[in-house]
Coordinates of C-alpha atoms in Angstrom, one line a residue:
X1 CA 0.1 0.2 -0.2
X2 CA 1.6 3.4 -0.9
X3 CA 2.0 6.0 1.4
X4 CA 0.3 9.4 1.4
X5 CA 1.9 12.7 2.3
X6 CA 0.4 14.8 5.2
X7 CA -1.6 17.8 4.5
X8 CA -1.0 20.4 7.3
X9 CA -3.8 20.4 9.5
X10 CA -5.7 17.5 7.2
X11 CA -9.3 16.4 8.4
X12 CA -10.5 13.4 7.8
X13 CA -13.8 11.1 8.5
X14 CA -13.0 7.9 8.5
X15 CA -11.3 7.0 4.9
X16 CA -12.5 10.4 3.5
X17 CA -9.9 13.2 3.2
X18 CA -11.7 16.5 3.6
X19 CA -9.9 18.9 1.0
X20 CA -11.0 22.3 2.9
X21 CA -9.1 24.6 -0.1
X22 CA -10.1 22.2 -3.1
X23 CA -13.7 22.1 -1.5
X24 CA -13.7 17.9 -2.3
X25 CA -14.1 15.3 -0.6
X26 CA -11.6 12.2 -1.5
X27 CA -11.3 8.5 -0.7
X28 CA -7.9 7.6 -1.8
X29 CA -7.2 9.3 -5.2
X30 CA -10.9 9.1 -6.0
X31 CA -13.0 11.9 -5.6
X32 CA -16.2 11.6 -3.9
X33 CA -19.5 12.7 -5.7
X34 CA -20.2 16.1 -3.0
X35 CA -20.3 19.4 -4.6
X36 CA -18.8 22.6 -2.4
X37 CA -22.1 23.5 -1.1
X38 CA -22.1 19.9 0.6
X39 CA -18.5 20.4 1.5
X40 CA -19.0 23.5 3.6
X41 CA -21.9 22.1 5.0
X42 CA -19.7 19.2 6.6
X43 CA -16.6 21.6 7.1
X44 CA -19.4 23.6 9.6
X45 CA -20.5 20.3 11.3
X46 CA -16.5 19.6 12.0
X47 CA -15.5 23.0 12.8
X48 CA -18.5 22.9 15.5
X49 CA -18.1 19.2 16.5
X50 CA -19.2 18.2 19.4
X51 CA -21.8 21.0 19.1
X52 CA -25.1 21.2 17.7
X53 CA -25.1 23.4 14.9
X54 CA -28.6 25.1 14.0
X55 CA -30.4 25.4 10.7
X56 CA -30.0 29.3 10.9
X57 CA -26.3 28.6 11.6
X58 CA -25.8 26.6 9.0
X59 CA -27.7 28.7 6.3
X60 CA -25.7 31.6 7.6
X61 CA -22.2 29.8 7.5
X62 CA -23.0 28.1 3.9
X63 CA -25.4 30.2 2.1
X64 CA -24.4 33.8 3.6
X65 CA -27.9 34.2 5.1
X66 CA -29.8 34.0 1.9
X67 CA -33.2 32.8 2.2
X68 CA -33.2 29.0 1.7
X69 CA -36.1 26.7 2.8
X70 CA -36.1 23.9 5.0
X71 CA -36.7 21.7 1.8
X72 CA -33.6 22.9 0.3
X73 CA -31.2 22.7 3.4
X74 CA -32.7 18.9 4.0
X75 CA -32.1 17.8 0.4
X76 CA -28.4 19.2 0.6
X77 CA -28.0 17.1 4.5
X78 CA -29.7 14.2 2.8
X79 CA -27.3 13.9 -0.5
X80 CA -24.1 14.5 1.5
X81 CA -25.2 11.9 4.2
X82 CA -25.8 9.6 1.1
X83 CA -22.5 9.8 -0.3
X84 CA -20.8 9.8 3.2
X85 CA -22.8 6.4 3.7
X86 CA -21.7 4.9 0.8
X87 CA -18.1 5.8 1.2
X88 CA -17.8 4.4 4.8
X89 CA -19.5 1.2 4.2
X90 CA -23.0 2.5 5.8
X91 CA -21.5 4.7 8.7
X92 CA -23.6 7.3 9.5
X93 CA -21.5 10.6 10.2
X94 CA -24.2 13.0 10.3
X95 CA -27.2 13.0 13.0
X96 CA -30.2 15.4 13.2
X97 CA -31.2 16.3 16.8
X98 CA -34.8 17.2 16.6
X99 CA -35.9 20.9 16.5
X100 CA -32.6 21.7 17.4
X101 CA -30.4 21.1 14.3
X102 CA -27.5 18.8 13.2
X103 CA -24.2 17.3 14.6
X104 CA -21.2 15.3 13.7
X105 CA -21.6 11.4 14.9
X106 CA -17.9 11.2 15.8
X107 CA -14.8 13.1 16.3
X108 CA -13.2 13.9 12.9
X109 CA -9.4 13.0 12.5
X110 CA -6.3 14.5 11.4
X111 CA -3.1 13.8 9.8
X112 CA -1.9 12.1 7.1
X113 CA -4.5 10.4 4.9
X114 CA -3.3 6.8 3.3
X115 CA -4.1 6.0 -0.2
X116 CA -5.1 2.4 -1.4
X117 CA -3.0 0.5 -3.9
X118 CA -6.2 -0.7 -5.3
X119 CA -9.6 1.2 -6.5
X120 CA -11.3 -2.2 -5.8
X121 CA -14.0 -2.1 -2.9
X122 CA -16.5 -4.4 -1.5
X123 CA -19.2 -5.9 -3.7
X124 CA -23.1 -4.4 -4.1
X125 CA -26.1 -5.3 -4.8
X126 CA -28.1 -5.9 -8.3
X127 CA -30.8 -3.4 -9.2
X128 CA -33.9 -3.9 -7.0
X129 CA -37.6 -3.0 -7.6
X130 CA -37.8 -2.5 -4.0
X131 CA -34.5 -1.7 -2.3
X132 CA -35.1 -2.0 1.4
X133 CA -37.4 0.5 3.2
X134 CA -39.0 1.3 -0.2
X135 CA -42.3 0.9 -1.1
X136 CA -43.8 0.0 -5.0
X137 CA -45.3 3.4 -6.3
X138 CA -48.8 3.1 -6.4
X139 CA -48.6 3.1 -10.4
X140 CA -45.3 1.4 -10.7
X141 CA -44.2 0.5 -7.2
X142 CA -45.6 3.2 -4.4
X143 CA -47.7 4.4 -6.6
X144 CA -44.0 3.4 -3.2
X145 CA -38.4 -2.8 1.5
X146 CA -42.1 -2.3 1.6
X147 CA -45.0 -2.5 -0.7
X148 CA -47.3 0.5 -1.0
X149 CA -50.7 -0.3 -2.0
X150 CA -52.0 2.1 -4.7
X151 CA -54.0 5.3 -2.9
X152 CA -54.8 7.7 -5.2
X153 CA -57.7 10.5 -4.0
X154 CA -58.1 13.7 -5.7
X155 CA -60.7 16.0 -5.8
X156 CA -64.5 16.8 -6.6
X157 CA -64.9 20.4 -6.8
X158 CA -65.8 21.2 -3.0
X159 CA -64.6 18.1 -1.2
X160 CA -60.9 17.7 -1.6
X161 CA -58.9 14.7 -1.2
X162 CA -55.2 14.1 -1.7
X163 CA -53.4 11.1 -3.4
X164 CA -52.0 8.5 -0.4
X165 CA -48.6 7.6 -0.5
X166 CA -46.8 5.2 2.0
X167 CA -43.8 4.3 0.3
X168 CA -41.4 6.0 -1.6
X169 CA -41.1 8.3 -4.8
X170 CA -41.5 6.7 -8.5
X171 CA -38.5 6.9 -10.9
X172 CA -38.8 8.3 -14.2
X173 CA -40.7 6.1 -17.0
X174 CA -39.2 3.4 -18.7
X175 CA -39.9 2.8 -22.5
X176 CA -42.1 -0.3 -23.6
X177 CA -40.0 -2.8 -24.8
X178 CA -41.5 -5.9 -26.7
X179 CA -38.9 -8.5 -26.7
X180 CA -36.9 -9.9 -23.8
X181 CA -33.6 -10.5 -25.8
X182 CA -33.5 -8.0 -28.7
X183 CA -32.8 -4.5 -28.1
X184 CA -35.3 -1.8 -29.8
X185 CA -32.0 -0.2 -30.6
X186 CA -28.4 -0.5 -30.6
X187 CA -27.2 1.0 -27.3
X188 CA -24.6 3.7 -27.6
X189 CA -21.1 2.9 -26.5
X190 CA -20.0 3.9 -23.0
X191 CA -18.5 7.2 -23.2
X192 CA -14.9 6.9 -21.8
X193 CA -14.5 9.9 -19.4
X194 CA -11.1 11.4 -18.6
X195 CA -9.5 10.2 -15.7
X196 CA -5.7 10.9 -14.4
X197 CA -3.2 8.7 -15.9
X198 CA -2.4 7.2 -13.0
X199 CA -6.1 5.6 -12.4
X200 CA -6.1 5.1 -15.9
X201 CA -2.4 3.3 -15.3
X202 CA -4.3 1.3 -12.7
X203 CA -7.5 0.5 -14.6
X204 CA -5.1 -1.0 -17.5
X205 CA -3.4 -3.4 -14.9
X206 CA -6.6 -4.7 -13.2
X207 CA -7.8 -7.9 -13.6
X208 CA -11.6 -8.4 -14.6
X209 CA -12.4 -9.5 -11.0
X210 CA -10.9 -5.8 -9.7
X211 CA -12.6 -4.1 -12.4
X212 CA -15.9 -5.2 -11.3
X213 CA -15.4 -4.5 -7.8
X214 CA -14.3 -1.0 -8.6
X215 CA -17.3 -0.3 -10.9
X216 CA -19.7 -1.6 -8.2
X217 CA -17.6 0.7 -5.7
X218 CA -17.9 3.7 -7.8
X219 CA -21.7 3.7 -8.7
X220 CA -22.6 6.5 -6.7
X221 CA -19.8 7.8 -5.7
X222 CA -17.6 8.5 -8.8
X223 CA -19.4 8.4 -12.1
X224 CA -16.1 9.2 -14.2
X225 CA -14.3 6.5 -12.8
X226 CA -17.6 3.7 -13.0
X227 CA -17.8 4.7 -16.8
X228 CA -14.1 4.1 -17.1
X229 CA -14.2 1.0 -15.2
X230 CA -17.2 -0.1 -17.6
X231 CA -15.1 0.8 -20.7
X232 CA -12.2 -1.2 -19.6
X233 CA -14.2 -4.4 -18.7
X234 CA -15.2 -4.5 -22.2
X235 CA -11.5 -4.7 -23.2
X236 CA -10.8 -7.9 -25.4
X237 CA -7.5 -8.4 -23.3
X238 CA -10.2 -10.0 -20.7
X239 CA -11.5 -12.6 -22.7
X240 CA -9.4 -15.6 -21.4
X241 CA -10.1 -14.5 -17.8
X242 CA -13.6 -14.0 -18.1
X243 CA -15.2 -15.1 -21.4
X244 CA -18.5 -13.2 -20.5
X245 CA -16.9 -9.9 -19.6
X246 CA -18.6 -7.8 -22.8
X247 CA -21.6 -9.2 -21.4
X248 CA -20.8 -7.8 -17.6
X249 CA -19.7 -4.5 -19.2
X250 CA -23.3 -4.3 -20.8
X251 CA -25.0 -5.0 -17.5
X252 CA -23.0 -2.4 -15.7
X253 CA -23.8 0.0 -18.7
X254 CA -27.7 -0.6 -18.1
X255 CA -27.2 0.1 -14.4
X256 CA -25.4 3.4 -15.4
X257 CA -27.9 4.3 -17.6
X258 CA -30.7 3.1 -15.5
X259 CA -29.5 5.6 -12.6
X260 CA -28.6 8.4 -15.3
X261 CA -32.6 8.3 -16.2
X262 CA -31.6 7.2 -19.8
X263 CA -33.8 4.3 -20.0
X264 CA -33.9 3.4 -23.8
X265 CA -30.2 2.8 -23.1
X266 CA -30.5 0.9 -20.2
X267 CA -33.0 -1.7 -21.8
X268 CA -30.9 -2.2 -24.8
X269 CA -27.8 -3.0 -23.0
X270 CA -29.3 -5.0 -20.5
X271 CA -30.8 -7.1 -23.7
X272 CA -27.3 -7.3 -25.2
X273 CA -26.0 -8.3 -21.7
X274 CA -28.9 -11.1 -21.3
X275 CA -27.9 -12.4 -25.0
X276 CA -24.6 -12.7 -24.0
X277 CA -25.0 -14.4 -20.7
X278 CA -27.3 -16.9 -22.4
X279 CA -24.6 -18.1 -24.8
X280 CA -22.1 -18.2 -22.3
X281 CA -24.3 -20.0 -19.8
X282 CA -23.7 -17.9 -16.8
X283 CA -27.1 -19.0 -14.9
X284 CA -26.6 -16.4 -12.1
X285 CA -26.2 -13.3 -14.0
X286 CA -29.0 -14.3 -16.5
X287 CA -31.2 -14.2 -13.7
X288 CA -29.8 -10.8 -12.3
X289 CA -30.2 -9.3 -15.6
X290 CA -34.2 -10.7 -16.3
X291 CA -34.7 -9.1 -12.8
X292 CA -33.0 -5.9 -13.8
X293 CA -35.2 -5.6 -17.1
X294 CA -38.3 -6.2 -15.0
X295 CA -37.6 -3.3 -12.6
X296 CA -37.1 -0.9 -15.6
X297 CA -40.2 -2.7 -17.5
X298 CA -42.3 -2.2 -14.1
X299 CA -41.4 1.3 -13.9
X300 CA -42.7 2.2 -17.3
X301 CA -46.3 1.7 -16.2
X302 CA -47.1 -0.1 -19.1
X303 CA -47.3 -3.9 -19.9
X304 CA -46.8 -5.2 -16.3
X305 CA -47.5 -8.8 -17.9
X306 CA -44.0 -8.5 -19.5
X307 CA -42.4 -7.4 -16.3
X308 CA -43.9 -10.3 -14.5
X309 CA -42.9 -12.6 -17.3
X310 CA -39.2 -11.5 -16.4
X311 CA -39.5 -11.8 -12.9
X312 CA -40.9 -14.9 -12.7
X313 CA -38.1 -16.2 -15.2
X314 CA -35.6 -14.5 -12.9
X315 CA -37.3 -16.0 -10.2
X316 CA -37.1 -19.7 -11.5
X317 CA -33.1 -19.5 -12.3
X318 CA -32.5 -18.3 -8.4
X319 CA -34.8 -21.2 -7.4
X320 CA -32.8 -23.5 -9.4
X321 CA -29.5 -22.0 -8.1
X322 CA -31.0 -22.5 -4.3
X323 CA -30.1 -18.7 -4.3
X324 CA -32.2 -17.7 -1.1
X325 CA -31.8 -14.4 -0.9
X326 CA -32.4 -13.6 -4.6
X327 CA -35.7 -15.5 -4.7
X328 CA -37.3 -13.9 -1.6
X329 CA -36.2 -10.6 -3.4
X330 CA -37.8 -11.7 -6.6
X331 CA -40.9 -12.4 -4.7
X332 CA -41.4 -9.1 -3.2
X333 CA -40.7 -7.7 -6.8
X334 CA -43.6 -9.4 -8.3
X335 CA -46.0 -8.5 -5.4
X336 CA -44.9 -5.1 -5.7
X337 CA -45.1 -5.2 -9.3
X338 CA -49.1 -6.3 -8.9
X339 CA -49.8 -4.0 -6.1
X340 CA -48.7 -0.9 -8.3
X341 CA -51.3 -1.8 -10.7
X342 CA -54.1 -2.7 -8.2
X343 CA -53.8 -6.2 -9.2
X344 CA -55.0 -7.6 -5.8
X345 CA -55.7 -10.9 -6.2
X346 CA -52.2 -11.9 -8.2
X347 CA -50.4 -9.5 -5.5
X348 CA -52.1 -11.9 -3.0
X349 CA -50.4 -14.8 -4.7
X350 CA -46.7 -13.3 -4.7
X351 CA -47.3 -11.8 -1.0
X352 CA -47.8 -15.2 0.0
X353 CA -45.2 -16.8 -1.2
X354 CA -43.1 -13.8 0.0
X355 CA -44.3 -14.7 3.3
X356 CA -43.4 -18.4 3.3
X357 CA -39.9 -17.3 2.1
X358 CA -39.5 -14.7 4.6
X359 CA -40.1 -17.1 7.4
X360 CA -38.0 -19.6 6.1
X361 CA -34.9 -17.7 4.9
X362 CA -35.9 -13.9 5.6
X363 CA -34.3 -11.1 8.1
X364 CA -36.2 -9.5 10.8
X365 CA -37.0 -6.9 8.3
X366 CA -37.9 -9.3 5.6
X367 CA -40.5 -10.5 8.4
X368 CA -41.6 -7.0 8.9
X369 CA -42.0 -6.3 5.2
X370 CA -44.2 -9.6 4.9
X371 CA -47.0 -8.2 7.4
X372 CA -46.7 -4.4 5.8
X373 CA -47.4 -6.4 1.9
X374 CA -49.9 -8.4 3.8
X375 CA -51.8 -5.4 5.1
X376 CA -51.3 -4.0 1.9
X377 CA -53.3 -6.5 0.2
X378 CA -56.1 -6.6 2.7
X379 CA -56.3 -2.8 2.3
X380 CA -56.5 -3.1 -1.4
X381 CA -59.0 -5.6 -1.1
X382 CA -61.2 -3.8 1.3
X383 CA -60.8 -6.5 4.0
X384 CA -61.0 -5.2 7.7
X385 CA -57.7 -6.7 9.0
X386 CA -55.2 -4.1 7.2
X387 CA -54.6 -2.4 10.3
X388 CA -53.7 -5.7 12.6
X389 CA -51.0 -6.2 9.9
X390 CA -49.8 -3.0 10.3
X391 CA -49.9 -2.7 14.2
X392 CA -47.8 -5.9 14.1
X393 CA -45.4 -4.6 11.7
X394 CA -44.9 -1.6 13.6
X395 CA -44.4 -3.7 17.0
X396 CA -41.8 -6.1 15.5
X397 CA -40.0 -2.8 14.0
X398 CA -40.1 -1.0 17.1
X399 CA -38.7 -4.3 18.8
X400 CA -36.1 -4.7 16.1
X401 CA -34.7 -0.9 16.7
X402 CA -35.7 -0.5 12.8
X403 CA -36.7 3.1 12.7
X404 CA -37.2 2.9 8.7
X405 CA -39.8 0.1 9.2
X406 CA -41.6 1.2 12.1
X407 CA -41.8 4.8 10.4
X408 CA -43.4 2.6 7.2
X409 CA -45.7 1.3 9.2
X410 CA -47.1 4.1 11.1
X411 CA -47.5 5.9 7.4
X412 CA -49.9 3.0 6.9
X413 CA -51.9 3.6 9.7
X414 CA -51.9 7.1 9.3
X415 CA -53.9 6.3 5.6
X416 CA -56.0 4.0 7.7
X417 CA -57.0 7.1 9.7
X418 CA -57.3 9.3 7.1
X419 CA -59.9 6.8 5.5
X420 CA -61.7 6.5 9.0
X421 CA -62.6 10.3 8.6
X422 CA -59.6 10.6 11.8
X423 CA -57.5 13.5 10.0
X424 CA -56.0 14.7 13.3
X425 CA -55.0 11.2 14.5
X426 CA -53.9 10.9 11.2
X427 CA -51.8 13.7 11.1
X428 CA -50.1 12.6 14.4
X429 CA -49.6 9.2 12.9
X430 CA -47.4 11.3 10.0
X431 CA -45.7 13.7 12.6
X432 CA -44.4 10.2 14.2
X433 CA -43.1 8.9 10.9
X434 CA -41.4 11.9 10.2
X435 CA -39.4 11.6 13.2
X436 CA -38.5 7.8 13.0
X437 CA -37.5 8.9 9.5
X438 CA -34.9 11.5 10.7
X439 CA -33.7 8.9 12.9
X440 CA -32.9 6.3 9.9
X441 CA -30.1 6.9 7.3
X442 CA -32.7 6.4 4.7
X443 CA -34.0 10.1 4.0
X444 CA -35.7 9.5 0.7
X445 CA -39.1 8.9 2.8
X446 CA -39.1 12.3 3.6
X447 CA -41.2 13.8 0.6
X448 CA -43.6 11.0 0.9
X449 CA -44.4 12.0 4.9
X450 CA -44.8 15.5 3.7
X451 CA -47.1 14.7 1.4
X452 CA -49.2 12.6 3.8
X453 CA -49.1 15.3 6.2
X454 CA -50.3 17.8 3.3
X455 CA -53.1 15.1 3.0
X456 CA -54.3 15.7 6.7
X457 CA -54.0 19.1 6.7
X458 CA -56.4 19.4 3.7
X459 CA -58.8 17.3 5.5
X460 CA -58.6 19.1 8.5
X461 CA -59.1 22.3 6.5
X462 CA -55.8 24.4 6.9
X463 CA -55.5 25.0 3.2
X464 CA -51.9 27.5 4.3
X465 CA -50.3 24.7 5.8
X466 CA -51.2 22.0 3.3
X467 CA -50.2 24.2 0.3
X468 CA -46.6 24.6 2.3
X469 CA -46.4 20.7 2.9
X470 CA -47.2 19.7 -0.9
X471 CA -44.7 22.4 -2.0
X472 CA -42.3 20.9 -0.1
X473 CA -43.0 17.5 -0.9
X474 CA -43.0 18.3 -4.7
X475 CA -39.3 20.0 -4.2
X476 CA -38.1 16.7 -2.4
X477 CA -39.0 14.5 -4.6
X478 CA -36.3 12.8 -6.6
X479 CA -37.9 13.6 -9.9
X480 CA -40.5 16.2 -11.3
X481 CA -42.0 13.7 -13.8
X482 CA -42.7 10.8 -11.2
X483 CA -45.9 10.0 -9.4
X484 CA -44.8 11.7 -6.0
X485 CA -44.1 15.2 -7.4
X486 CA -47.0 15.0 -9.8
X487 CA -49.5 14.2 -7.1
X488 CA -48.2 16.7 -4.9
X489 CA -48.3 19.8 -7.8
X490 CA -52.0 18.2 -8.0
X491 CA -52.4 19.3 -4.1
X492 CA -50.9 22.6 -4.6
X493 CA -53.4 23.2 -7.2
X494 CA -56.3 22.2 -4.9
X495 CA -55.2 24.7 -1.9
X496 CA -54.5 27.3 -4.4
X497 CA -58.2 27.2 -5.8
X498 CA -59.3 26.7 -1.9
X499 CA -57.1 29.9 -1.0
X500 CA -59.5 31.5 -3.7
X501 CA -56.4 31.9 -6.0
X502 CA -57.8 30.3 -8.9
X503 CA -55.8 31.6 -12.0
X504 CA -52.4 30.6 -10.1
X505 CA -54.2 26.9 -9.8
X506 CA -55.6 26.9 -13.0
X507 CA -51.9 28.0 -14.4
X508 CA -50.5 25.1 -12.4
X509 CA -53.0 22.5 -13.5
X510 CA -51.8 23.3 -17.2
X511 CA -48.3 23.0 -16.4
X512 CA -48.8 19.9 -14.7
X513 CA -50.8 18.1 -17.6
X514 CA -48.1 19.5 -20.2
X515 CA -45.5 17.5 -18.1
X516 CA -47.5 14.1 -18.3
X517 CA -48.1 14.2 -21.8
X518 CA -45.1 12.3 -22.9
X519 CA -45.3 9.6 -19.7
X520 CA -48.5 7.3 -20.9
X521 CA -49.1 6.6 -17.4
X522 CA -52.7 5.7 -17.2
X523 CA -53.3 6.8 -13.3
X524 CA -51.5 9.6 -13.4
X525 CA -53.6 11.1 -16.4
X526 CA -56.5 10.0 -15.2
X527 CA -55.9 11.9 -11.7
X528 CA -54.8 15.1 -13.9
X529 CA -58.3 14.7 -15.8
X530 CA -60.3 14.7 -12.8
X531 CA -58.8 17.9 -11.7
X532 CA -59.4 19.3 -15.1
X533 CA -62.9 18.2 -15.0
X534 CA -63.1 20.0 -11.7
X535 CA -61.7 23.3 -13.4
X536 CA -64.3 22.7 -16.3
X537 CA -67.4 22.6 -13.8
X538 CA -66.2 25.6 -11.9
X539 CA -66.3 27.5 -15.2
X540 CA -70.1 26.2 -15.8
X541 CA -68.8 23.9 -19.1
X542 CA -70.2 20.7 -17.3
X543 CA -70.1 18.8 -20.9
X544 CA -66.8 19.5 -21.2
X545 CA -66.1 18.1 -17.6
X546 CA -68.1 15.2 -18.5
X547 CA -65.5 14.5 -21.5
X548 CA -62.7 14.7 -19.1
X549 CA -64.3 12.2 -16.6
X550 CA -65.3 9.8 -19.4
X551 CA -61.8 9.5 -20.6
X552 CA -60.3 9.1 -16.9
X553 CA -62.8 6.3 -16.6
X554 CA -61.4 4.9 -19.9
X555 CA -58.0 5.4 -18.5
X556 CA -58.7 3.5 -15.4
X557 CA -59.8 0.4 -17.3
X558 CA -60.2 -2.7 -14.9
X559 CA -57.7 -0.8 -12.0
X560 CA -58.8 -1.9 -8.8
X561 CA -57.6 1.4 -6.9
X562 CA -60.6 2.5 -4.4
X563 CA -59.5 6.0 -3.8
X564 CA -59.4 6.9 -7.4
X565 CA -62.2 5.1 -8.5
X566 CA -64.3 6.5 -5.6
X567 CA -63.3 10.3 -6.5
X568 CA -63.9 9.8 -10.5
X569 CA -67.8 8.7 -9.4
X570 CA -67.9 11.7 -7.1
X571 CA -67.1 13.9 -9.9
X572 CA -69.6 12.1 -12.4
X573 CA -72.1 12.8 -9.8
X574 CA -71.1 16.3 -9.6
X575 CA -71.6 16.2 -13.7
X576 CA -75.3 14.9 -13.0
X577 CA -76.0 17.7 -10.6
X578 CA -74.5 20.6 -13.0
X579 CA -76.9 18.8 -15.7
X580 CA -79.8 18.7 -13.5
X581 CA -79.9 14.7 -14.0
X582 CA -81.0 14.1 -10.7
X583 CA -82.4 10.5 -10.9
X584 CA -79.0 10.0 -12.3
X585 CA -77.1 11.5 -9.7
X586 CA -79.2 9.7 -6.9
X587 CA -78.5 6.0 -8.5
X588 CA -75.1 7.1 -8.7
X589 CA -74.7 8.2 -5.1
X590 CA -76.3 5.2 -4.0
X591 CA -73.9 3.0 -6.0
X592 CA -70.6 4.7 -4.5
X593 CA -72.2 5.1 -0.8
X594 CA -72.7 1.0 -0.7
X595 CA -69.3 0.6 -2.0
X596 CA -67.7 3.0 0.7
X597 CA -69.8 1.1 3.6
X598 CA -68.4 -2.3 2.2
X599 CA -65.1 -0.3 2.7
X600 CA -65.8 1.3 6.1
X601 CA -64.4 4.5 4.3
X602 CA -65.8 7.3 6.1
X603 CA -64.0 9.9 4.3
X604 CA -66.2 9.1 1.4
X605 CA -69.6 8.4 3.3
X606 CA -68.9 11.8 5.0
X607 CA -68.8 13.7 1.6
X608 CA -71.4 11.5 0.0
X609 CA -73.6 13.0 3.1
X610 CA -73.1 16.6 1.8
X611 CA -73.5 15.8 -1.7
X612 CA -76.9 14.0 -0.9
X613 CA -78.2 17.0 1.0
X614 CA -77.4 19.4 -2.4
X615 CA -79.1 16.9 -4.4
X616 CA -82.3 17.2 -2.2
X617 CA -81.8 20.7 -2.5
X618 CA -81.6 20.6 -6.2
X619 CA -84.9 18.2 -6.3
X620 CA -86.6 21.1 -4.2
X621 CA -86.6 19.2 -0.8
X622 CA -85.1 21.8 1.1
X623 CA -86.7 20.5 4.3
X624 CA -85.6 17.4 4.1
X625 CA -82.1 18.7 3.4
X626 CA -82.1 20.9 6.5
X627 CA -83.5 18.0 8.5
X628 CA -80.9 15.5 7.1
X629 CA -77.8 17.8 7.9
X630 CA -78.5 17.0 11.5
X631 CA -77.1 13.6 10.9
X632 CA -73.6 13.5 9.4
X633 CA -72.2 10.7 7.5
X634 CA -76.0 8.9 7.4
X635 CA -78.0 9.2 4.0
X636 CA -80.9 6.8 5.1
X637 CA -83.5 9.7 5.2
X638 CA -82.4 10.6 1.4
X639 CA -83.3 7.3 0.0
X640 CA -86.9 7.7 -0.9

């Protein structure tokens, strides 16, 4: 191992060297993916150690006192934590002190920093559809390792209700793919970045195995090094040592493209990698690539059947290889895929398989996941025992000291409180979840908790606070095209209207509509169309409102998403009322009321009670409406 010269007053955090003058973080001679602002935040914490640094102090020292939102500060801290964690084998260096600020977790070091001879680092896992602590997106996977049942509630002119989230943000959408082995387009070669002569010399001398370790360690830390390593892995000199080195290079190129948001290239690289591994007989890597293709395709929101085919092929290979950990992940991926599309019966089958595998071979976290997944299926099917599953998961997570899992269970319980018509209790659950997430190294769920808090404030009638939470949730979502970001933007639209800021809300809705035009995501488009239908009603254009609702219903197809279907039916009732179609409104209202009672959904029943009163007034039965107004949530008097 080569010795390094000491820099005067050099600072270090474990293996990381903090370059104060160059505003860089280095591990050996590899520069970590941290910007100058993040380095300044770290320096402020180092200089203050062991004291706590308040948010105001950080803003003053790093941003010079300029106006900075809490969301922007949190994002900087979150990204810095991720860089440090990945470079230090999971060690946490920054702790959140609730309501007080941030603190360095351990004393920094000083003196010379040693540089490793090799760039190789320990292995990292393959791409997974549901990394630990993450639920599927409600449309792709938690719409959000935890499953998210798909929950979308939008609005019906007067009665606002936001989309439910309990997992994490969705990724950018992937393209449709029709073949499991043939790419739609030839992948572009990996662009070889400029690296130092010393680094390139080391790469040139590395074995294939060391290159693989180096590439995996560079993901998330040094993109240039990862790309250079991938290019070197494709070099013909490695053919004798590793016959399928080109296929492996294509697999890593696919992962790199996936993480960069270039899904067309990712699928093309994966397809070439799959062909190579099939030819070489490398079954383990064949299963890995099929899994990655399933992840990529499931996130497109199109053709879940194809994603399921790839997941099942991957699972079968892993079972044949007796890779129990990978089999467990395959079962979870399938469960999340079906949950994301509100396909609850196949989801139940996949969850059952996951539960059995988790009991036999899973960790405590896997068993908590199993409880959450069972609750998600029960909730999606309208069964009464969903809360029991979530409570068990929360209890087990607390006993295991797993803050992330406990927070995920709290979020689900909060959604149940909202459904039961108890927004204050829901808000308390979400606030507890936020506190728990602050104790976890995984900060990606914060945007989802903020979104759920906004839902609770909206239900409580605090439009100003809800608007702020929706804004922060949209800001902290990782991709402005993700389902979470779009749902948060729709929440902002509703709150702007409620605050009598109609032009702003209308303008924002138009922007959101433009944002989703190229995404071909049916549930997201349906939600936007329901909002557009509401706007048409507010402009006294009921026929236009009806056309938009009809489009939304076509987009939903056979979806089992109860919240979105309920909201759509409420909007249809409003259209009937606007067109004086009283009998049709009454029939639609009774149908939806029966469905809501079967699901014990008090939110919908409360809104239908108000709609029933309006219908009675429209029919000229003002006395009946006045009498029934004393019986909140019950419409038996209007069934005449």
